Amino acid sequence: MVTASPTRVAPRWEGLLLVCAAGVVWGTIGPAVALVGEYSDLPVLVMGAYRAVAAVAVMAVVVLAGRQVAGCRRLLRAHGGRAVAVGLLTAAFQMLFFVAVLATGVSVATVVAMGIPPVLLLVLHAVRDRRAPSPAQATTVGVALTGLVLVSLLGGGHAPGGETTTTGVLVALASGTSYALSAEVGAPLTQTYGAVPVATVTLSVVALALVPLGVVSSTVLGQQRTTDDPRVWSLLVYLGVVTMALAYVLLFAGLRTTPSGTVVVATLLEPVTAVLIAVAFLGETLTPAGVVGSALVLLAIASLGRQVEEPEPK
């Protein structure tokens, strides 16, 4: 087996900050998608397909410019199955979340899909290590989840968007589980091959899954596939280049030195950022509960720096 050259290990705070940056970038997805919906009739699956294509295109340029093609090849030869699994889990997370939003509304889907990963990984790690989570870990997750509920359900930054249904909640649970597992399965790859090769390979798998899905769904349902509005195309490029390519490079870079359980808590900055953008630019009002919730999420993330440990080799 060919092994990639060791890469520099970042300080623990650097990794955490990279993950937080990814969460902030992801927080802009909702407002951007809302604008695409306002300017066009493109369905979400078609948006996802265009987003994936833009992400892969920019990652290809980065790989060629940075001469990292060999690293991508080594990754595929040595751990192609794991990389494909991460890509499929990432695609499942994204598409299941869209379905959950349509089935049960933005608020409930966000709470369930973003709330289950920290709990799931806390339990999985406790079982793997055969020891209970520390009081600090349990408290951090509890505070973060409380903040998430306050921000998403009572914060005022999201419209209800639908009725809560059992099916929608189950789909949101599946979405959150896919996200948690993608972080857990992908972490060992980043420690050996670096963020750019891992992001390039996994996002290519995402595109291979989402593009056919977007084409088939739009054909079967007779939905719009394209638009002549330049604002829509610029937003789709932004969604692919920034909220997918850049965000996943940041995420995988952070995973090199940050445990997956910590990562999924840190990315709860996503709903907080989305609420703040809605308040600042979309004319929505932040309720007192939203203020408290945002503060709790930030407090939980701030406490993570004291708990971050170097990930054990796997």
mmCIF file of C-alpha atoms in Angstrom:
data_model
loop_
_atom_site.group_PDB
_atom_site.id
_atom_site.type_symbol
_atom_site.label_atom_id
_atom_site.label_comp_id
_atom_site.label_asym_id
_atom_site.label_seq_id
_atom_site.Cartn_x
_atom_site.Cartn_y
_atom_site.Cartn_z
ATOM 1 C CA MET A 1 0.000 0.000 0.000
ATOM 2 C CA VAL A 2 1.285 3.444 -0.894
ATOM 3 C CA THR A 3 1.234 5.882 2.017
ATOM 4 C CA ALA A 4 1.111 9.641 1.562
ATOM 5 C CA SER A 5 3.784 11.802 3.135
ATOM 6 C CA PRO A 6 2.975 13.051 6.627
ATOM 7 C CA THR A 7 1.394 16.489 6.683
ATOM 8 C CA ARG A 8 1.855 19.274 9.221
ATOM 9 C CA VAL A 9 -0.257 18.942 12.357
ATOM 10 C CA ALA A 10 -2.072 22.162 13.170
ATOM 11 C CA PRO A 11 -2.483 23.447 16.727
ATOM 12 C CA ARG A 12 -5.755 22.351 18.299
ATOM 13 C CA TRP A 13 -7.264 25.833 18.246
ATOM 14 C CA GLU A 14 -6.426 26.228 14.565
ATOM 15 C CA GLY A 15 -8.395 23.100 13.699
ATOM 16 C CA LEU A 16 -11.364 24.225 15.768
ATOM 17 C CA LEU A 17 -11.357 27.659 14.125
ATOM 18 C CA LEU A 18 -11.312 26.063 10.662
ATOM 19 C CA VAL A 19 -14.390 23.995 11.542
ATOM 20 C CA CYS A 20 -16.131 27.068 12.963
ATOM 21 C CA ALA A 21 -15.389 28.899 9.720
ATOM 22 C CA ALA A 22 -17.026 26.062 7.790
ATOM 23 C CA GLY A 23 -20.106 26.379 10.006
ATOM 24 C CA VAL A 24 -20.332 30.117 9.350
ATOM 25 C CA VAL A 25 -20.019 29.574 5.592
ATOM 26 C CA TRP A 26 -22.749 26.912 5.694
ATOM 27 C CA GLY A 27 -24.984 29.415 7.465
ATOM 28 C CA THR A 28 -25.193 31.394 4.222
ATOM 29 C CA ILE A 29 -26.693 28.456 2.289
ATOM 30 C CA GLY A 30 -30.294 29.066 3.380
ATOM 31 C CA PRO A 31 -30.418 32.758 2.412
ATOM 32 C CA ALA A 32 -28.672 32.032 -0.908
ATOM 33 C CA VAL A 33 -31.070 29.196 -1.750
ATOM 34 C CA ALA A 34 -33.998 31.442 -0.792
ATOM 35 C CA LEU A 35 -32.788 34.054 -3.286
ATOM 36 C CA VAL A 36 -32.421 31.430 -6.019
ATOM 37 C CA GLY A 37 -36.010 30.400 -5.314
ATOM 38 C CA GLU A 38 -37.117 34.026 -5.503
ATOM 39 C CA TYR A 39 -35.419 34.656 -8.844
ATOM 40 C CA SER A 40 -36.251 31.312 -10.529
ATOM 41 C CA ASP A 41 -38.320 28.143 -10.395
ATOM 42 C CA LEU A 42 -35.344 25.791 -10.126
ATOM 43 C CA PRO A 43 -36.158 22.881 -7.784
ATOM 44 C CA VAL A 44 -33.819 22.094 -4.900
ATOM 45 C CA LEU A 45 -32.502 18.876 -6.470
ATOM 46 C CA VAL A 46 -31.462 20.761 -9.596
ATOM 47 C CA MET A 47 -29.856 23.451 -7.423
ATOM 48 C CA GLY A 48 -27.947 20.709 -5.634
ATOM 49 C CA ALA A 49 -26.722 19.268 -8.918
ATOM 50 C CA TYR A 50 -25.454 22.625 -10.195
ATOM 51 C CA ARG A 51 -23.855 23.309 -6.814
ATOM 52 C CA ALA A 52 -21.992 20.007 -6.912
ATOM 53 C CA VAL A 53 -20.730 20.597 -10.462
ATOM 54 C CA ALA A 54 -19.410 24.059 -9.524
ATOM 55 C CA ALA A 55 -17.693 22.601 -6.457
ATOM 56 C CA VAL A 56 -15.955 19.836 -8.393
ATOM 57 C CA ALA A 57 -14.880 22.260 -11.142
ATOM 58 C CA VAL A 58 -13.130 24.589 -8.700
ATOM 59 C CA MET A 59 -11.569 21.672 -6.789
ATOM 60 C CA ALA A 60 -10.156 20.339 -10.080
ATOM 61 C CA VAL A 61 -8.500 23.711 -10.698
ATOM 62 C CA VAL A 62 -7.101 23.759 -7.153
ATOM 63 C CA VAL A 63 -5.739 20.220 -7.468
ATOM 64 C CA LEU A 64 -4.071 20.916 -10.815
ATOM 65 C CA ALA A 65 -2.651 24.255 -9.695
ATOM 66 C CA GLY A 66 -1.380 22.784 -6.440
ATOM 67 C CA ARG A 67 -0.006 19.652 -8.123
ATOM 68 C CA GLN A 68 -2.016 17.397 -5.855
ATOM 69 C CA VAL A 69 -3.230 14.941 -8.486
ATOM 70 C CA ALA A 70 -0.820 12.315 -7.146
ATOM 71 C CA GLY A 71 -2.294 12.721 -3.664
ATOM 72 C CA CYS A 72 -5.796 12.100 -5.009
ATOM 73 C CA ARG A 73 -4.571 8.976 -6.793
ATOM 74 C CA ARG A 74 -2.867 7.650 -3.666
ATOM 75 C CA LEU A 75 -6.040 8.241 -1.686
ATOM 76 C CA LEU A 76 -8.168 6.360 -4.213
ATOM 77 C CA ARG A 77 -5.736 3.448 -4.401
ATOM 78 C CA ALA A 78 -5.288 3.048 -0.670
ATOM 79 C CA HIS A 79 -8.668 4.085 0.732
ATOM 80 C CA GLY A 80 -11.013 4.437 -2.227
ATOM 81 C CA GLY A 81 -13.823 2.606 -0.472
ATOM 82 C CA ARG A 82 -13.693 4.865 2.570
ATOM 83 C CA ALA A 83 -13.532 8.000 0.411
ATOM 84 C CA VAL A 84 -16.544 6.855 -1.613
ATOM 85 C CA ALA A 85 -18.414 6.153 1.627
ATOM 86 C CA VAL A 86 -17.716 9.683 2.866
ATOM 87 C CA GLY A 87 -18.939 11.112 -0.444
ATOM 88 C CA LEU A 88 -22.141 9.062 -0.421
ATOM 89 C CA LEU A 89 -22.816 9.976 3.222
ATOM 90 C CA THR A 90 -22.280 13.652 2.377
ATOM 91 C CA ALA A 91 -24.663 13.433 -0.583
ATOM 92 C CA ALA A 92 -27.229 11.636 1.574
ATOM 93 C CA PHE A 93 -26.932 14.278 4.300
ATOM 94 C CA GLN A 94 -27.577 17.107 1.860
ATOM 95 C CA MET A 95 -30.451 15.541 -0.050
ATOM 96 C CA LEU A 96 -32.184 14.080 3.018
ATOM 97 C CA PHE A 97 -32.031 17.479 4.685
ATOM 98 C CA PHE A 98 -33.751 19.102 1.687
ATOM 99 C CA VAL A 99 -36.448 16.407 1.821
ATOM 100 C CA ALA A 100 -36.867 16.905 5.582
ATOM 101 C CA VAL A 101 -37.312 20.654 5.121
ATOM 102 C CA LEU A 102 -40.038 20.063 2.547
ATOM 103 C CA ALA A 103 -41.721 17.440 4.749
ATOM 104 C CA THR A 104 -41.617 19.097 8.139
ATOM 105 C CA GLY A 105 -40.335 22.671 7.815
ATOM 106 C CA VAL A 106 -37.005 24.430 8.244
ATOM 107 C CA SER A 107 -37.069 24.783 12.022
ATOM 108 C CA VAL A 108 -37.841 21.195 13.005
ATOM 109 C CA ALA A 109 -35.595 19.778 10.275
ATOM 110 C CA THR A 110 -32.693 21.940 11.464
ATOM 111 C CA VAL A 111 -33.107 21.002 15.125
ATOM 112 C CA VAL A 112 -33.312 17.267 14.403
ATOM 113 C CA ALA A 113 -30.682 17.047 11.637
ATOM 114 C CA MET A 114 -28.132 19.251 13.416
ATOM 115 C CA GLY A 115 -29.014 18.052 16.911
ATOM 116 C CA ILE A 116 -28.590 14.301 16.485
ATOM 117 C CA PRO A 117 -24.902 14.242 15.335
ATOM 118 C CA PRO A 118 -23.318 15.471 18.623
ATOM 119 C CA VAL A 119 -25.441 13.052 20.653
ATOM 120 C CA LEU A 120 -24.841 10.137 18.295
ATOM 121 C CA LEU A 121 -21.066 10.597 18.238
ATOM 122 C CA LEU A 122 -20.962 11.106 22.004
ATOM 123 C CA VAL A 123 -22.655 7.721 22.421
ATOM 124 C CA LEU A 124 -20.575 5.986 19.736
ATOM 125 C CA HIS A 125 -17.321 7.206 21.253
ATOM 126 C CA ALA A 126 -18.443 6.168 24.729
ATOM 127 C CA VAL A 127 -19.171 2.651 23.455
ATOM 128 C CA ARG A 128 -15.920 2.497 21.486
ATOM 129 C CA ASP A 129 -13.804 3.709 24.411
ATOM 130 C CA ARG A 130 -15.838 1.727 26.963
ATOM 131 C CA ARG A 131 -16.204 4.703 29.254
ATOM 132 C CA ALA A 132 -18.889 7.279 29.923
ATOM 133 C CA PRO A 133 -18.554 10.782 28.452
ATOM 134 C CA SER A 134 -16.889 13.255 30.765
ATOM 135 C CA PRO A 135 -19.125 15.772 32.579
ATOM 136 C CA ALA A 136 -17.548 18.539 30.478
ATOM 137 C CA GLN A 137 -18.400 16.773 27.211
ATOM 138 C CA ALA A 138 -21.977 16.035 28.277
ATOM 139 C CA THR A 139 -22.479 19.616 29.498
ATOM 140 C CA THR A 140 -21.108 21.106 26.273
ATOM 141 C CA VAL A 141 -23.397 18.980 24.108
ATOM 142 C CA GLY A 142 -26.389 19.772 26.335
ATOM 143 C CA VAL A 143 -25.750 23.522 26.246
ATOM 144 C CA ALA A 144 -25.210 23.447 22.467
ATOM 145 C CA LEU A 145 -28.429 21.517 21.845
ATOM 146 C CA THR A 146 -30.417 23.847 24.099
ATOM 147 C CA GLY A 147 -29.081 26.792 22.134
ATOM 148 C CA LEU A 148 -29.887 25.054 18.842
ATOM 149 C CA VAL A 149 -33.504 24.488 19.879
ATOM 150 C CA LEU A 150 -33.916 28.107 20.977
ATOM 151 C CA VAL A 151 -32.352 29.484 17.794
ATOM 152 C CA SER A 152 -34.134 27.209 15.334
ATOM 153 C CA LEU A 153 -37.606 26.980 16.869
ATOM 154 C CA LEU A 154 -37.956 30.282 18.705
ATOM 155 C CA GLY A 155 -35.215 32.488 17.292
ATOM 156 C CA GLY A 156 -37.305 34.295 14.719
ATOM 157 C CA GLY A 157 -34.824 33.802 11.894
ATOM 158 C CA HIS A 158 -36.695 30.975 10.142
ATOM 159 C CA ALA A 159 -40.215 30.724 8.885
ATOM 160 C CA PRO A 160 -42.068 27.657 10.113
ATOM 161 C CA GLY A 161 -42.227 26.291 6.585
ATOM 162 C CA GLY A 162 -44.460 23.311 7.161
ATOM 163 C CA GLU A 163 -46.178 20.993 9.603
ATOM 164 C CA THR A 164 -44.227 18.576 11.744
ATOM 165 C CA THR A 165 -44.674 15.026 10.447
ATOM 166 C CA THR A 166 -43.292 11.714 11.631
ATOM 167 C CA THR A 167 -41.864 11.037 8.185
ATOM 168 C CA GLY A 168 -40.137 14.419 8.088
ATOM 169 C CA VAL A 169 -38.582 13.886 11.519
ATOM 170 C CA LEU A 170 -37.335 10.417 10.545
ATOM 171 C CA VAL A 171 -35.802 11.801 7.345
ATOM 172 C CA ALA A 172 -34.130 14.580 9.356
ATOM 173 C CA LEU A 173 -32.748 11.947 11.745
ATOM 174 C CA ALA A 174 -31.336 10.049 8.761
ATOM 175 C CA SER A 175 -29.820 13.278 7.450
ATOM 176 C CA GLY A 176 -28.125 14.082 10.761
ATOM 177 C CA THR A 177 -26.890 10.509 11.107
ATOM 178 C CA SER A 178 -25.335 10.693 7.641
ATOM 179 C CA TYR A 179 -23.546 13.917 8.584
ATOM 180 C CA ALA A 180 -22.204 12.446 11.824
ATOM 181 C CA LEU A 181 -20.943 9.322 10.090
ATOM 182 C CA SER A 182 -19.348 11.316 7.253
ATOM 183 C CA ALA A 183 -17.285 13.249 9.815
ATOM 184 C CA GLU A 184 -16.358 10.085 11.714
ATOM 185 C CA VAL A 185 -15.429 8.069 8.624
ATOM 186 C CA GLY A 186 -13.616 10.945 6.911
ATOM 187 C CA ALA A 187 -11.433 12.037 9.844
ATOM 188 C CA PRO A 188 -8.715 9.342 9.437
ATOM 189 C CA LEU A 189 -8.311 10.212 5.743
ATOM 190 C CA THR A 190 -7.519 13.866 6.462
ATOM 191 C CA GLN A 191 -4.731 12.956 8.881
ATOM 192 C CA THR A 192 -2.795 11.218 6.098
ATOM 193 C CA TYR A 193 -3.795 12.832 2.805
ATOM 194 C CA GLY A 194 -4.738 16.410 3.680
ATOM 195 C CA ALA A 195 -7.876 18.413 3.157
ATOM 196 C CA VAL A 196 -7.693 19.171 -0.579
ATOM 197 C CA PRO A 197 -7.335 15.581 -1.878
ATOM 198 C CA VAL A 198 -10.009 14.317 0.529
ATOM 199 C CA ALA A 199 -12.408 17.127 -0.390
ATOM 200 C CA THR A 200 -11.780 16.657 -4.119
ATOM 201 C CA VAL A 201 -12.409 12.914 -4.112
ATOM 202 C CA THR A 202 -15.437 12.984 -1.813
ATOM 203 C CA LEU A 203 -17.075 15.953 -3.557
ATOM 204 C CA SER A 204 -16.599 14.186 -6.887
ATOM 205 C CA VAL A 205 -18.573 11.285 -5.450
ATOM 206 C CA VAL A 206 -21.221 13.754 -4.264
ATOM 207 C CA ALA A 207 -21.512 15.155 -7.796
ATOM 208 C CA LEU A 208 -21.766 11.678 -9.323
ATOM 209 C CA ALA A 209 -24.677 10.999 -6.965
ATOM 210 C CA LEU A 210 -26.509 14.339 -7.136
ATOM 211 C CA VAL A 211 -26.265 15.231 -10.828
ATOM 212 C CA PRO A 212 -28.172 12.138 -12.078
ATOM 213 C CA LEU A 213 -30.678 12.625 -9.258
ATOM 214 C CA GLY A 214 -31.306 16.212 -10.324
ATOM 215 C CA VAL A 215 -31.643 15.276 -14.003
ATOM 216 C CA VAL A 216 -33.980 12.336 -13.376
ATOM 217 C CA SER A 217 -36.195 14.142 -10.871
ATOM 218 C CA SER A 218 -36.610 17.220 -13.079
ATOM 219 C CA THR A 219 -37.393 15.032 -16.097
ATOM 220 C CA VAL A 220 -39.962 12.886 -14.302
ATOM 221 C CA LEU A 221 -41.646 15.854 -12.635
ATOM 222 C CA GLY A 222 -41.376 18.178 -15.642
ATOM 223 C CA GLN A 223 -39.503 20.807 -13.629
ATOM 224 C CA GLN A 224 -37.355 23.689 -14.809
ATOM 225 C CA ARG A 225 -33.692 22.844 -15.388
ATOM 226 C CA THR A 226 -32.153 26.158 -16.410
ATOM 227 C CA THR A 227 -32.637 29.909 -16.254
ATOM 228 C CA ASP A 228 -31.504 33.021 -18.103
ATOM 229 C CA ASP A 229 -31.188 35.143 -14.941
ATOM 230 C CA PRO A 230 -27.486 35.937 -14.295
ATOM 231 C CA ARG A 231 -28.237 36.488 -10.591
ATOM 232 C CA VAL A 232 -29.278 32.853 -10.289
ATOM 233 C CA TRP A 233 -26.125 31.577 -11.947
ATOM 234 C CA SER A 234 -23.928 33.758 -9.738
ATOM 235 C CA LEU A 235 -25.699 32.428 -6.646
ATOM 236 C CA LEU A 236 -25.334 28.818 -7.828
ATOM 237 C CA VAL A 237 -21.617 29.392 -8.402
ATOM 238 C CA TYR A 238 -21.373 30.862 -4.897
ATOM 239 C CA LEU A 239 -23.210 27.867 -3.425
ATOM 240 C CA GLY A 240 -20.814 25.472 -5.147
ATOM 241 C CA VAL A 241 -17.498 27.276 -4.834
ATOM 242 C CA VAL A 242 -17.885 28.798 -1.363
ATOM 243 C CA THR A 243 -20.471 26.790 0.598
ATOM 244 C CA MET A 244 -19.355 23.430 -0.799
ATOM 245 C CA ALA A 245 -15.745 23.443 -2.080
ATOM 246 C CA LEU A 246 -14.311 25.969 0.381
ATOM 247 C CA ALA A 247 -16.453 24.829 3.302
ATOM 248 C CA TYR A 248 -15.521 21.161 2.930
ATOM 249 C CA VAL A 249 -11.826 21.978 2.595
ATOM 250 C CA LEU A 250 -12.147 23.910 5.863
ATOM 251 C CA LEU A 251 -14.058 21.038 7.454
ATOM 252 C CA PHE A 252 -11.576 18.359 6.408
ATOM 253 C CA ALA A 253 -8.638 20.569 7.401
ATOM 254 C CA GLY A 254 -10.179 20.974 10.840
ATOM 255 C CA LEU A 255 -10.814 17.238 11.130
ATOM 256 C CA ARG A 256 -7.060 16.605 10.945
ATOM 257 C CA THR A 257 -6.658 17.737 14.553
ATOM 258 C CA THR A 258 -10.207 18.005 15.887
ATOM 259 C CA PRO A 259 -12.272 14.980 17.007
ATOM 260 C CA SER A 260 -15.410 14.374 14.966
ATOM 261 C CA GLY A 261 -17.640 14.842 18.020
ATOM 262 C CA THR A 262 -16.185 18.297 18.567
ATOM 263 C CA VAL A 263 -16.567 19.118 14.881
ATOM 264 C CA VAL A 264 -20.310 18.480 14.769
ATOM 265 C CA VAL A 265 -20.825 20.719 17.811
ATOM 266 C CA ALA A 266 -18.728 23.513 16.297
ATOM 267 C CA THR A 267 -20.692 23.449 13.049
ATOM 268 C CA LEU A 268 -23.818 24.413 15.002
ATOM 269 C CA LEU A 269 -22.635 27.902 14.072
ATOM 270 C CA GLU A 270 -24.518 27.223 10.836
ATOM 271 C CA PRO A 271 -28.063 27.873 12.153
ATOM 272 C CA VAL A 272 -26.818 30.772 14.283
ATOM 273 C CA THR A 273 -25.259 32.399 11.210
ATOM 274 C CA ALA A 274 -28.390 31.783 9.145
ATOM 275 C CA VAL A 275 -30.555 33.491 11.763
ATOM 276 C CA LEU A 276 -28.223 36.497 12.012
ATOM 277 C CA ILE A 277 -28.165 36.901 8.218
ATOM 278 C CA ALA A 278 -31.959 36.729 8.096
ATOM 279 C CA VAL A 279 -32.175 39.434 10.746
ATOM 280 C CA ALA A 280 -29.489 41.672 9.222
ATOM 281 C CA PHE A 281 -30.425 41.416 5.537
ATOM 282 C CA LEU A 282 -33.858 39.840 5.154
ATOM 283 C CA GLY A 283 -35.810 41.995 7.591
ATOM 284 C CA GLU A 284 -36.585 39.244 10.115
ATOM 285 C CA THR A 285 -36.628 39.828 13.864
ATOM 286 C CA LEU A 286 -34.427 38.064 16.406
ATOM 287 C CA THR A 287 -36.457 37.150 19.482
ATOM 288 C CA PRO A 288 -35.061 37.101 23.037
ATOM 289 C CA ALA A 289 -35.034 33.309 22.811
ATOM 290 C CA GLY A 290 -32.920 33.580 19.670
ATOM 291 C CA VAL A 291 -30.446 35.845 21.442
ATOM 292 C CA VAL A 292 -30.143 33.421 24.363
ATOM 293 C CA GLY A 293 -29.874 30.433 22.026
ATOM 294 C CA SER A 294 -27.131 32.053 19.951
ATOM 295 C CA ALA A 295 -25.220 32.902 23.120
ATOM 296 C CA LEU A 296 -25.507 29.313 24.374
ATOM 297 C CA VAL A 297 -24.207 27.875 21.100
ATOM 298 C CA LEU A 298 -21.268 30.293 21.138
ATOM 299 C CA LEU A 299 -20.581 29.458 24.788
ATOM 300 C CA ALA A 300 -20.569 25.737 24.038
ATOM 301 C CA ILE A 301 -18.206 26.213 21.093
ATOM 302 C CA ALA A 302 -15.903 28.423 23.169
ATOM 303 C CA SER A 303 -15.635 25.627 25.741
ATOM 304 C CA LEU A 304 -14.571 23.128 23.079
ATOM 305 C CA GLY A 305 -11.055 24.533 22.917
ATOM 306 C CA ARG A 306 -10.373 23.253 26.416
ATOM 307 C CA GLN A 307 -11.586 19.792 25.473
ATOM 308 C CA VAL A 308 -9.927 19.296 22.073
ATOM 309 C CA GLU A 309 -7.372 16.526 22.094
ATOM 310 C CA GLU A 310 -5.192 15.296 19.280
ATOM 311 C CA PRO A 311 -7.109 12.537 17.478
ATOM 312 C CA GLU A 312 -5.772 9.050 17.976
ATOM 313 C CA PRO A 313 -4.382 7.295 14.888
ATOM 314 C CA LYS A 314 -6.883 4.916 13.307
#
